[in-house]
Coordinates of N, CA and C in Angstrom, one line a residue:
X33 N -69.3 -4.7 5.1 CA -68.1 -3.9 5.0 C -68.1 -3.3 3.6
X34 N -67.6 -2.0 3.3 CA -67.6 -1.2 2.6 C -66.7 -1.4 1.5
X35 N -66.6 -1.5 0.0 CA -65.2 -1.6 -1.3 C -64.0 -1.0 -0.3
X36 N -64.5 0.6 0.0 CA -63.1 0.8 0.8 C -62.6 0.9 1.9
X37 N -63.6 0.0 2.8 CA -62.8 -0.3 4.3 C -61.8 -1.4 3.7
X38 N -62.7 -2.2 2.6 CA -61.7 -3.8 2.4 C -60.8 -3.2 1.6
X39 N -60.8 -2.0 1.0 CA -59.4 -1.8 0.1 C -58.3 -1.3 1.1
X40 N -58.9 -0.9 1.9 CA -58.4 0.0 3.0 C -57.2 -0.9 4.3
X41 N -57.9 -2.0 4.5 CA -57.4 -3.2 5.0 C -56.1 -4.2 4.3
X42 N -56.7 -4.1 3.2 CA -55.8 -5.2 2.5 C -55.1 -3.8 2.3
X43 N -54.8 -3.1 1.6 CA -53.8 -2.2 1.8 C -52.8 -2.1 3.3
X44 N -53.2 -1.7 4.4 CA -53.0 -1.9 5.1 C -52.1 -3.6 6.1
X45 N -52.7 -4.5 5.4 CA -52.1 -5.7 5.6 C -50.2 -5.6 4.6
X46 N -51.0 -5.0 3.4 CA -49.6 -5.2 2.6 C -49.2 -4.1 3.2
X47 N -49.0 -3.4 3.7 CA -48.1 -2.0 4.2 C -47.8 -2.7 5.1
X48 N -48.3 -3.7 5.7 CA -47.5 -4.4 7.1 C -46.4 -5.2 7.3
X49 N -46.4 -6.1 5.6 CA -45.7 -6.6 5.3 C -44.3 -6.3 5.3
X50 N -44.5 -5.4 3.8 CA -43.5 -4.7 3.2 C -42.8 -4.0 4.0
X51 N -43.4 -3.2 5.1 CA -42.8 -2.7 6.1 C -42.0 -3.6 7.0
X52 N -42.4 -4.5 7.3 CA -41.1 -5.1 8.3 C -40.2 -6.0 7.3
X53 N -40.5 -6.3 5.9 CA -39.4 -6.8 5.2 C -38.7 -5.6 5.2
X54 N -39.0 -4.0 5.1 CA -38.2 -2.6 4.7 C -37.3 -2.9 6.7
X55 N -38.4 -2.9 7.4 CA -37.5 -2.7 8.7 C -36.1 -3.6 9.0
X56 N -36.4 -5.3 8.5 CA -35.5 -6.3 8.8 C -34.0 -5.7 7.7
X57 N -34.5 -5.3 6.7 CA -33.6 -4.7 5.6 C -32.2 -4.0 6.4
X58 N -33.4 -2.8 7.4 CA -32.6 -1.8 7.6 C -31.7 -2.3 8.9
X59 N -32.4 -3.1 9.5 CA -31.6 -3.7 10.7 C -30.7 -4.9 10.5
X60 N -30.4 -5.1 9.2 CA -29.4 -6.2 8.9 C -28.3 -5.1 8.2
X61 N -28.6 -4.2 7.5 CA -27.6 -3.4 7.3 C -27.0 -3.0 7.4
X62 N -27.7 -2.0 9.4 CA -27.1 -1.7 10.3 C -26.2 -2.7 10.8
X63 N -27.0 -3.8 11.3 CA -25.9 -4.6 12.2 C -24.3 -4.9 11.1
X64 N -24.7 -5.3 10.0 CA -23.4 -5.2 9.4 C -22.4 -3.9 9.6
X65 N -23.1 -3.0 9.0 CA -22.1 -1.8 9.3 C -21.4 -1.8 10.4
X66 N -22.3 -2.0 11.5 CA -21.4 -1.9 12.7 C -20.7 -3.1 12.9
X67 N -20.9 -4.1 12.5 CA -19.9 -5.4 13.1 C -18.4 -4.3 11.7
X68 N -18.7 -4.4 10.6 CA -17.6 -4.1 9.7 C -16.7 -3.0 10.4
X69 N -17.5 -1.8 11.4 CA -17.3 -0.5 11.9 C -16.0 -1.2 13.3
X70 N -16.5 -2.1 13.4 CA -16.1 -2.8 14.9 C -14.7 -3.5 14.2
X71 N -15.0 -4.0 13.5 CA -13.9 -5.5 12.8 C -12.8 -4.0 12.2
X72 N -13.3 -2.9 12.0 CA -11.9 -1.9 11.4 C -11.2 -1.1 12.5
X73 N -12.1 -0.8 13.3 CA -11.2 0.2 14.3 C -11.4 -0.3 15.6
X74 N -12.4 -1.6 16.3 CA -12.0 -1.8 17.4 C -11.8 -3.6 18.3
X75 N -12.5 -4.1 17.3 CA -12.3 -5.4 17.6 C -12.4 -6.6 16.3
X76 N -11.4 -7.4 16.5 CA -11.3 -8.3 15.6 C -11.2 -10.1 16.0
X77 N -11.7 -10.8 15.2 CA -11.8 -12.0 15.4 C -10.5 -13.0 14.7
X78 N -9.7 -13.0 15.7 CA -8.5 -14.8 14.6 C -8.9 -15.6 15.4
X79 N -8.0 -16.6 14.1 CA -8.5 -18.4 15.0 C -6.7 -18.7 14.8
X80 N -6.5 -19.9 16.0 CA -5.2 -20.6 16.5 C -5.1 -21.7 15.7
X81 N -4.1 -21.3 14.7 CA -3.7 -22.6 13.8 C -2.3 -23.3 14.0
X82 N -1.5 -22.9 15.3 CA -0.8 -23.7 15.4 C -0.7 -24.5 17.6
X83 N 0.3 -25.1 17.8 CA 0.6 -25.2 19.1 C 1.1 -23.9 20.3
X84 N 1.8 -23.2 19.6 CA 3.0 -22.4 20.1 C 2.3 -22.0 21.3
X85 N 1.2 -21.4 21.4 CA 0.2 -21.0 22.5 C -0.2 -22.0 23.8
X86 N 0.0 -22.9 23.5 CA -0.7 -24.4 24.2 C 0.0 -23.8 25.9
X87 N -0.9 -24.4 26.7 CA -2.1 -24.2 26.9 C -3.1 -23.3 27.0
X88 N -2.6 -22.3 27.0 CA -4.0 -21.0 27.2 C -4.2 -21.0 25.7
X89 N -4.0 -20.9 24.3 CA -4.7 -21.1 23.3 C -4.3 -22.5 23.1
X90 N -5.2 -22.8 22.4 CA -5.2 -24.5 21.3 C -5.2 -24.4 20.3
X91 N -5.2 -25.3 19.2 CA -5.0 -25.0 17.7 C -7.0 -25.2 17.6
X92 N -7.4 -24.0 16.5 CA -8.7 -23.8 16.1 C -9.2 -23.2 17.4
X93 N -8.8 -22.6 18.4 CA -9.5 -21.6 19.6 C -10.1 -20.5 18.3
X94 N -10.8 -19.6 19.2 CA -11.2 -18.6 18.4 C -10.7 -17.5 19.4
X95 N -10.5 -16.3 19.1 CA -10.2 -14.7 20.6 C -10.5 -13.9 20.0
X96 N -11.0 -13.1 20.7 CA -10.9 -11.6 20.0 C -9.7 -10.7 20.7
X97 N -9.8 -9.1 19.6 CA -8.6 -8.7 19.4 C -8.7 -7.5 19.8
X98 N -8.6 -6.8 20.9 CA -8.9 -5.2 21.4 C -7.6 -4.4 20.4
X99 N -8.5 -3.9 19.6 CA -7.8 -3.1 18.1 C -7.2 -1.5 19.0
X100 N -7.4 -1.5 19.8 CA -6.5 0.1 20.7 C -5.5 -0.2 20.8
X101 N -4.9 -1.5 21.2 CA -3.7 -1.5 21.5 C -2.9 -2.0 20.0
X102 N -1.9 -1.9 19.9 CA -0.7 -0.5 21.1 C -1.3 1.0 20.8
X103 N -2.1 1.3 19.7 CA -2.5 2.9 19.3 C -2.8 3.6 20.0
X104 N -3.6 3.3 21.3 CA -4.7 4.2 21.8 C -4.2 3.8 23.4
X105 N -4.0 2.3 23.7 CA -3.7 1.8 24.9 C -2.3 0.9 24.6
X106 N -1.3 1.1 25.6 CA -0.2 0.4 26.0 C 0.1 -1.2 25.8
X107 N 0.6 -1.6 25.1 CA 1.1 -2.7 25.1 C 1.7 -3.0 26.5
X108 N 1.8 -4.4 27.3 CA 1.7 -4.4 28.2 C 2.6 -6.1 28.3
X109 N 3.8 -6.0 29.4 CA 4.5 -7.2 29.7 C 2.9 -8.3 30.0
X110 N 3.4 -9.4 29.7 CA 2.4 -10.5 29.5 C 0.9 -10.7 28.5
X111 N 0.9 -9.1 27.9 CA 0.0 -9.2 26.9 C -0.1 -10.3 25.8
X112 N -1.3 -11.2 25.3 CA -0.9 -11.8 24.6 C -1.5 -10.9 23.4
X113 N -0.6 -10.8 22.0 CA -0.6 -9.9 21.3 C -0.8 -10.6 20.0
X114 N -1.9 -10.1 18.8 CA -1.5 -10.5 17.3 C -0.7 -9.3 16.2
X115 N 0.1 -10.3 15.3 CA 1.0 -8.7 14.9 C 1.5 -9.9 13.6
X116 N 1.2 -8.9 12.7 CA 1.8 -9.7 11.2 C 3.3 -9.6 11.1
X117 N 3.2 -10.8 10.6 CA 4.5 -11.7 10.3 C 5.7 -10.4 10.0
X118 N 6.8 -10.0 10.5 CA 7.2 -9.5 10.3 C 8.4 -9.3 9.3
X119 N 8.5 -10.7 8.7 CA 9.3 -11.9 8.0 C 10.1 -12.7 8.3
X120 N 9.5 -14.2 8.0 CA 10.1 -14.9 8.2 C 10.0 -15.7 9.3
X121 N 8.6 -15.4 9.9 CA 8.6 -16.2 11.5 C 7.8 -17.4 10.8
X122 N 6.9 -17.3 10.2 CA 5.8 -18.3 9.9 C 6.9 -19.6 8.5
X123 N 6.5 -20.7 9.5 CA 6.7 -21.5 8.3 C 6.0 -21.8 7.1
X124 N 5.9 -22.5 5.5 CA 5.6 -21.8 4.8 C 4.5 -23.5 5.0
X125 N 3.2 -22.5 4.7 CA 2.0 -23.9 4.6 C 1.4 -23.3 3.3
X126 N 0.8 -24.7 3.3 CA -0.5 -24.5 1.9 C -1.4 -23.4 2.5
X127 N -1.8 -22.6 1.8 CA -2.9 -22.0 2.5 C -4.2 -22.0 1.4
X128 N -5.1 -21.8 2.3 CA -6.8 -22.1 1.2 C -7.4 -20.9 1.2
X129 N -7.1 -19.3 0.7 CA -7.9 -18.4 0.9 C -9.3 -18.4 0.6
X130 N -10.1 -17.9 2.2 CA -11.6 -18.1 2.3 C -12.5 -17.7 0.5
X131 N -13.4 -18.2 0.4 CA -14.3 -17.8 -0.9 C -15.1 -17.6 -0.5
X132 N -16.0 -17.0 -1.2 CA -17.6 -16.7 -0.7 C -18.2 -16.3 0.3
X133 N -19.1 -17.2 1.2 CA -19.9 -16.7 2.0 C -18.9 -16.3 3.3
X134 N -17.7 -17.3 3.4 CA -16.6 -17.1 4.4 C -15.9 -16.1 4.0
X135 N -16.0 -15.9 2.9 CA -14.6 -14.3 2.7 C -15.6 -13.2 3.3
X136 N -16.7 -13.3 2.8 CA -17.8 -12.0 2.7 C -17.7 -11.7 4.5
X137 N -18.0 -13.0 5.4 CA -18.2 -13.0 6.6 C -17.0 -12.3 7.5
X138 N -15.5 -12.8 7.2 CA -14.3 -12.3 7.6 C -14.3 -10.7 6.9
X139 N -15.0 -10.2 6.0 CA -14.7 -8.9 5.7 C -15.2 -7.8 6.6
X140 N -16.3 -8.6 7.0 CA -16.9 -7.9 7.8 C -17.3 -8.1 9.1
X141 N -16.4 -8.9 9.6 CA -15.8 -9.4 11.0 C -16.9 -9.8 11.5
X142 N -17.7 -11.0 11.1 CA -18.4 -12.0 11.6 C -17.4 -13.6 11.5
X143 N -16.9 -13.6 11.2 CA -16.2 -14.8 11.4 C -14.6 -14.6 11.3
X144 N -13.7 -15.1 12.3 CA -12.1 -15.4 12.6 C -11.4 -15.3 11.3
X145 N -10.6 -14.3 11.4 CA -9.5 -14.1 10.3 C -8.6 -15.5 9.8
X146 N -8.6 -16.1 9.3 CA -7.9 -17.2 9.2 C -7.0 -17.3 7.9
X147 N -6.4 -15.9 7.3 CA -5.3 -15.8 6.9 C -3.8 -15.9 7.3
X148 N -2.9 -16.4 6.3 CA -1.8 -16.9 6.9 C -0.5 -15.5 6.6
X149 N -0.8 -14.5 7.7 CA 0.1 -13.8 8.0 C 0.1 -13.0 9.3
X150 N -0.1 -13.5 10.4 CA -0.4 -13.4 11.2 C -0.1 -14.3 12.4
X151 N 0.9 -13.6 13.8 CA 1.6 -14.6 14.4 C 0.9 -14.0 16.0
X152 N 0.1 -15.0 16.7 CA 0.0 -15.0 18.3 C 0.9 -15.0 19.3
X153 N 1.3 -14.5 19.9 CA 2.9 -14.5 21.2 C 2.4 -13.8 22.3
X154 N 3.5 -14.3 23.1 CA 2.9 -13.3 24.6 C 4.3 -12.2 24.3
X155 N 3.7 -11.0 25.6 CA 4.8 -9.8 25.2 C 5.3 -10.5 26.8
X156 N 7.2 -10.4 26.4 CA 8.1 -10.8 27.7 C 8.8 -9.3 28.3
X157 N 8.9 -8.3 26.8 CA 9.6 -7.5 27.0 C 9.5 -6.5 26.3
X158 N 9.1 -4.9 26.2 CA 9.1 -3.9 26.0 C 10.1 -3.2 25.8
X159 N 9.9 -2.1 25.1 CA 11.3 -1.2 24.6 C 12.5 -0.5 26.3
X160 N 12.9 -1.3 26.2 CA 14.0 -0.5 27.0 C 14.3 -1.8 27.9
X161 N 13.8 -2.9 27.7 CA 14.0 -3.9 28.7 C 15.0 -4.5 28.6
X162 N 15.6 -5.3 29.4 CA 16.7 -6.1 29.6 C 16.0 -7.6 29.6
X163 N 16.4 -8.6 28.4 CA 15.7 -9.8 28.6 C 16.7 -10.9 28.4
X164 N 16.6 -12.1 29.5 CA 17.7 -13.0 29.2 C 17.0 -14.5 29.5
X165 N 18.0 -15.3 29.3 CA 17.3 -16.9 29.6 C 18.9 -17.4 29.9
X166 N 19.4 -18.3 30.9 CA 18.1 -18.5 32.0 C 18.9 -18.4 33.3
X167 N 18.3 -18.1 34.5 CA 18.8 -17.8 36.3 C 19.2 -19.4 36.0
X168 N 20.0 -19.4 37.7 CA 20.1 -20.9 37.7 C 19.1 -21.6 37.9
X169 N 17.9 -21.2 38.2 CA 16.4 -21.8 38.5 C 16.1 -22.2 36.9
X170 N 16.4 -21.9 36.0 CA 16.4 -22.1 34.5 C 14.7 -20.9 34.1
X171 N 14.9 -20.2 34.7 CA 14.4 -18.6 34.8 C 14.3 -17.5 33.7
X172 N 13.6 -17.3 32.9 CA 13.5 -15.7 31.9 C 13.6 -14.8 32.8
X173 N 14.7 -14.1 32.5 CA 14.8 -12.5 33.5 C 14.5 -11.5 32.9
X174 N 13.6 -10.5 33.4 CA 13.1 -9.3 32.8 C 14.0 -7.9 33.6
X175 N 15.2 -7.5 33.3 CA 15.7 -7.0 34.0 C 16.1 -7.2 35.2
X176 N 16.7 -8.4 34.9 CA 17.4 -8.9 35.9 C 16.2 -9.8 37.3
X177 N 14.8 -9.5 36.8 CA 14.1 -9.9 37.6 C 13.7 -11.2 37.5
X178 N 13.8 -12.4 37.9 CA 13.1 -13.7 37.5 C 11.9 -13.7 37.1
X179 N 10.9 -14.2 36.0 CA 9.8 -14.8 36.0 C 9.3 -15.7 36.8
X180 N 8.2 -15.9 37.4 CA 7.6 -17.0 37.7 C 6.1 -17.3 36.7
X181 N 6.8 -17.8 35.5 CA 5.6 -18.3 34.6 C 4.7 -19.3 34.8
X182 N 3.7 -19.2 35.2 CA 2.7 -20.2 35.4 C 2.0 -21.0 34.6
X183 N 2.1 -20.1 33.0 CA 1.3 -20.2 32.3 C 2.1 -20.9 31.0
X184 N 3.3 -21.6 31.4 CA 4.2 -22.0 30.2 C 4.3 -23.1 29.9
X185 N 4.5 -24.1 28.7 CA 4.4 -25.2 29.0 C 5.8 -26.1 28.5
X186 N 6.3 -26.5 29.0 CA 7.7 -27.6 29.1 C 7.6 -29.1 29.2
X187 N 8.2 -29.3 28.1 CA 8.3 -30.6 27.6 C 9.0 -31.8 29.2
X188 N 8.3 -33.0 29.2 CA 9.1 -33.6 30.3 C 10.5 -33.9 30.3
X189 N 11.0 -33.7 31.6 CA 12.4 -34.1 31.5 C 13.3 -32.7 31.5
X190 N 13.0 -31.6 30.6 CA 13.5 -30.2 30.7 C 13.3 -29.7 32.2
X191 N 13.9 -28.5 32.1 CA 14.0 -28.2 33.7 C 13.8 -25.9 33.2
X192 N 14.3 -25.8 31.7 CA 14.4 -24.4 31.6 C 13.1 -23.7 30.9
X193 N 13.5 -22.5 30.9 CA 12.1 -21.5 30.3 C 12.4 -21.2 28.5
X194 N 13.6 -21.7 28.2 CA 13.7 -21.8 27.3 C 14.9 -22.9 26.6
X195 N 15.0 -23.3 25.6 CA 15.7 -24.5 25.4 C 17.2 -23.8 24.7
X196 N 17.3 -22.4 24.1 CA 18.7 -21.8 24.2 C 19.0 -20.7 25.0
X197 N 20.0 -20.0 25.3 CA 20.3 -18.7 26.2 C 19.6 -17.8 25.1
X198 N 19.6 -16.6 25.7 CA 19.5 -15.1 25.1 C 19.9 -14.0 26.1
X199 N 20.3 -13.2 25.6 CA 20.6 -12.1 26.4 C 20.1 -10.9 25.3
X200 N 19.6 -9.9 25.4 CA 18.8 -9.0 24.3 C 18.4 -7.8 25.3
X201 N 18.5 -6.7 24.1 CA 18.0 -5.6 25.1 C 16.9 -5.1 24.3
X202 N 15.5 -4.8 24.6 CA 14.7 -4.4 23.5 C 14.7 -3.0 23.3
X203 N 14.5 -2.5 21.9 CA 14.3 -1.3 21.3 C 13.1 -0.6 21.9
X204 N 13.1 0.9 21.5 CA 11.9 1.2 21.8 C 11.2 1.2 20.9
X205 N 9.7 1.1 21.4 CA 8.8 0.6 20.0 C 8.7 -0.5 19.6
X206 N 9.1 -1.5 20.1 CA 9.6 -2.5 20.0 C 9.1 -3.9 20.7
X207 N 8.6 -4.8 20.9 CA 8.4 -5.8 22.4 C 9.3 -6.8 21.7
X208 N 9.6 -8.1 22.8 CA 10.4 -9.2 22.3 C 9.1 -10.2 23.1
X209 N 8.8 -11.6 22.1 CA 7.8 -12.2 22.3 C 8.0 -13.6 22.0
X210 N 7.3 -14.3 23.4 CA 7.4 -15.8 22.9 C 6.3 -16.1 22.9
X211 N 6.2 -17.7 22.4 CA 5.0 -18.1 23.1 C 5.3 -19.4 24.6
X212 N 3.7 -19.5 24.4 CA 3.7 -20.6 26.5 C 4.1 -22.0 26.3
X213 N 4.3 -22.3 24.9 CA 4.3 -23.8 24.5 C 6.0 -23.8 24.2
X214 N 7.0 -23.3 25.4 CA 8.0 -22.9 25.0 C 9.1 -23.9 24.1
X215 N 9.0 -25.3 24.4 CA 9.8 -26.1 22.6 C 9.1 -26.1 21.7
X216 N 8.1 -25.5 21.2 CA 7.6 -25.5 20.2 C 6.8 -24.2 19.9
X217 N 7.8 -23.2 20.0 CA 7.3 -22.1 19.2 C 8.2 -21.6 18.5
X218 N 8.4 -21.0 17.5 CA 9.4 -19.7 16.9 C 9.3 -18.2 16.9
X219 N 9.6 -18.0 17.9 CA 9.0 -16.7 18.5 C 10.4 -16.2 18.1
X220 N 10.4 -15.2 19.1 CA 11.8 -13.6 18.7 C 13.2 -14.7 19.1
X221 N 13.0 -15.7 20.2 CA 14.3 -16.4 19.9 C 14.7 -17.4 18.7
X222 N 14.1 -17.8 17.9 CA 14.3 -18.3 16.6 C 14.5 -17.1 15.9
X223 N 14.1 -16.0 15.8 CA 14.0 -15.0 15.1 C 15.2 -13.7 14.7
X224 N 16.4 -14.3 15.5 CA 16.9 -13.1 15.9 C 18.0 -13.1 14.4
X225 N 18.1 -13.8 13.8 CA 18.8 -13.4 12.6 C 17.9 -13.0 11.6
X226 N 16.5 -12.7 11.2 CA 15.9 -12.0 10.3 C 16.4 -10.4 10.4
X227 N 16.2 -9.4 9.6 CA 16.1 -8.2 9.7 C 15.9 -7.4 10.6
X228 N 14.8 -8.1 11.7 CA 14.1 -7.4 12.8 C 15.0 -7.7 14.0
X229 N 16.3 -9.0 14.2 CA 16.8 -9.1 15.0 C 15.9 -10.3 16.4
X230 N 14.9 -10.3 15.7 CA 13.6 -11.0 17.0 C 12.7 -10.0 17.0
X231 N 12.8 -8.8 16.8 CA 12.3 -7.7 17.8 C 10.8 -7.6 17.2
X232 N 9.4 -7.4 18.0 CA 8.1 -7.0 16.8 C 8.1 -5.2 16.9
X233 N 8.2 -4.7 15.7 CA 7.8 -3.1 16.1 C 6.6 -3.1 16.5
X234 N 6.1 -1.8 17.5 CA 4.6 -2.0 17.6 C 3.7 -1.6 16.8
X235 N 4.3 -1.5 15.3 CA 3.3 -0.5 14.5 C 2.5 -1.9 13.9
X236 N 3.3 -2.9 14.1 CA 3.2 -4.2 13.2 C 2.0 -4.8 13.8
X237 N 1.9 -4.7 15.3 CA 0.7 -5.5 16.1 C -0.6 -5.1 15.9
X238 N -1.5 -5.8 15.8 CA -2.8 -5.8 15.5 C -3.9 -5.1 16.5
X239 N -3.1 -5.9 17.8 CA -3.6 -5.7 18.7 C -3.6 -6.6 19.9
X240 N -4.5 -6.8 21.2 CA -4.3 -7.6 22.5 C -5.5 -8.4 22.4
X241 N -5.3 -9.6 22.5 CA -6.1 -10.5 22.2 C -7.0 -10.4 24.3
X242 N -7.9 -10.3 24.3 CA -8.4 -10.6 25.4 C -9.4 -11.6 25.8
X243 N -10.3 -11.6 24.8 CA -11.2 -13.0 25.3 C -11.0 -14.7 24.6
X244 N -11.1 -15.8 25.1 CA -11.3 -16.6 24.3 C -12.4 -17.2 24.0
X245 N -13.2 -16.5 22.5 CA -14.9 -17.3 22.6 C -15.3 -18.0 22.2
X246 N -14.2 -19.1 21.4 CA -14.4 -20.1 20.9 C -13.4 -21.5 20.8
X247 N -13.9 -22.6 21.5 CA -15.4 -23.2 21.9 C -15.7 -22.5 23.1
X248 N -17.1 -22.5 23.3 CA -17.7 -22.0 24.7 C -17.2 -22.7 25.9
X249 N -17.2 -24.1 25.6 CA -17.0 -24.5 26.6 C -15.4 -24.2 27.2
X250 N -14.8 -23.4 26.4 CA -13.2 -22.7 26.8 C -13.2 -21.2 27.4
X251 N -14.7 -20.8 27.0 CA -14.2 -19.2 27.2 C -14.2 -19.2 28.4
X252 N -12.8 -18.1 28.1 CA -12.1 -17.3 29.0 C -12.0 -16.0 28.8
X253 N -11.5 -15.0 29.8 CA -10.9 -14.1 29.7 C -9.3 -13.9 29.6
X254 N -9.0 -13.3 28.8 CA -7.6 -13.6 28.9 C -7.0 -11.8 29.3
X255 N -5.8 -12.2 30.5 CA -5.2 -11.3 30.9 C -3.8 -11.6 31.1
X256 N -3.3 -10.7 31.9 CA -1.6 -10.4 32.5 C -1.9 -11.9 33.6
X257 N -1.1 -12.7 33.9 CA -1.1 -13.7 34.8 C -0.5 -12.3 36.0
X258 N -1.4 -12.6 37.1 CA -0.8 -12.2 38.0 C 0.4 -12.3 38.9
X259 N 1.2 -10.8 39.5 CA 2.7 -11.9 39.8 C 3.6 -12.0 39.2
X260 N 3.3 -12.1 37.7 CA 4.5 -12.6 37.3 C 5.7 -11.3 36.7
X261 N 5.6 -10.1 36.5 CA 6.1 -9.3 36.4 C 6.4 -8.3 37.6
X262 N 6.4 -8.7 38.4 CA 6.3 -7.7 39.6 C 7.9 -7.6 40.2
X263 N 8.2 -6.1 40.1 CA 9.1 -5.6 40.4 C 9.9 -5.4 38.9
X264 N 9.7 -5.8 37.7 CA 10.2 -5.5 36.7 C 10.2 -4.3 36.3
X265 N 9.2 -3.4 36.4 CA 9.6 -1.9 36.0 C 10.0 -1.6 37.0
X266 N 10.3 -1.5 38.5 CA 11.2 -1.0 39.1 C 12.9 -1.2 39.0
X267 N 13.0 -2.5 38.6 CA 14.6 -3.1 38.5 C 14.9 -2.2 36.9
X268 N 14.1 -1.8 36.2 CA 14.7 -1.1 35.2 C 14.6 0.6 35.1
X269 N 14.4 0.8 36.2 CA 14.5 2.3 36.3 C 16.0 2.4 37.8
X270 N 16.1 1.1 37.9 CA 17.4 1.3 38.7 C 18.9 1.8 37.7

């Protein structure tokens, strides 16, 4: 073999290299951009740090966040929704802002937001709705319509959907929101003497939480429980 077939080779070996250390470069770059592209305008990752959700979330679930809604797509009766604190909902904890490799990862939407300003709830009621607690079945009415929540959870011994009355009419722009772990959340009915009255504006919401992908062995999809709103937008266009 010839000086320059072998220079020609080993040249060639090191262009092989360099090149897929240049390729992996550019394909770790990309994937960032786009997960960062994704984590700003269309999907976001939080984690469940309290009960209020139980049972469809747990404390430490992971979900992601379909970033359209409300902007692009409809907030929706039973949507479970994330939407910063509007004041005053969250009780006041130590909190540990992420460092390093964890901040870097949350910035760029590889790992669950786990900052403390930020509240998970289901939507009961939309702007223009009529919301009350309780029928004599101890019943949430959405315009006069009963719920049948399946998805709620009640302490033994209770018999209601909620443990004080309300009677509220929501704004528009507006949703009123609890959570499923109904004695143990502080949703819009604890809420109703802050500023907002209970009420979340929708400019405030983050978005609709739809999948749960963490732990695996939990994932779900998460949607509207079927059923349980039906006939509600008709009883309010009466």
């Amino acid at each position: 073999m010839s000086n320059a077939e072998s220079t020609a080779e080993g040249g060639g070996r090191r262009g092989g290299f360099l090149g897929f250390i240049r390729d992996l470069l550019v394909i770790l770059i990309v994937a960032f951009l786009v997960s960062f592209l994704l984590k700003t305008f269309l999907v976001r990752s939080f984690y469940i740090p309290s009960q209020s959700m139980e049972q469809t979330l747990q404390v430490n679930d992971r979900i992601l966040v379909n970033q359209l809604v409300p902007n692009v797509m409809d907030v929706q009766r039973g949507d479970i929704v994330v939407f910063k604190d509007p004041g005053g909902w969250l009780y006041p904890r130590s909190e540990n802002p992420p460092t390093g490799v964890e901040k870097v990862l949350q910035t760029l939407g590889l790992a669950a937001d786990t900052s403390n300003e930020y509240v998970v709830k289901r939507v009961i009621g939309v702007g223009g709705d009529r919301v009350q607690c309780c029928d004599a079945q101890g019943r949430v009415m959405v315009n006069g319509v009963p719920l049948d929540e399946t998805y709620i959870v009640i302490p033994p011994g209770e018999t209601r959907a909620s443990k004080i009355d309300f009677d509220v009419t929501v704004p528009e722009n507006s949703v009123w929101v609890m959570g499923d772990n109904r004695y143990q959340s502080k949703d819009s009915r604890y809420n109703q003497d802050q500023p907002g009255k209970g009420f979340v504006p929708e400019s405030e919401i983050v978005g609709r939480a739809f999948v749960l992908n963490w732990p695996l062995d939990r994932f779900t999809w998460l949607g509207v429980p079927e059923g349980t709103f039906t006939g509600v937008d008709r009883a309010k266009g009466d």
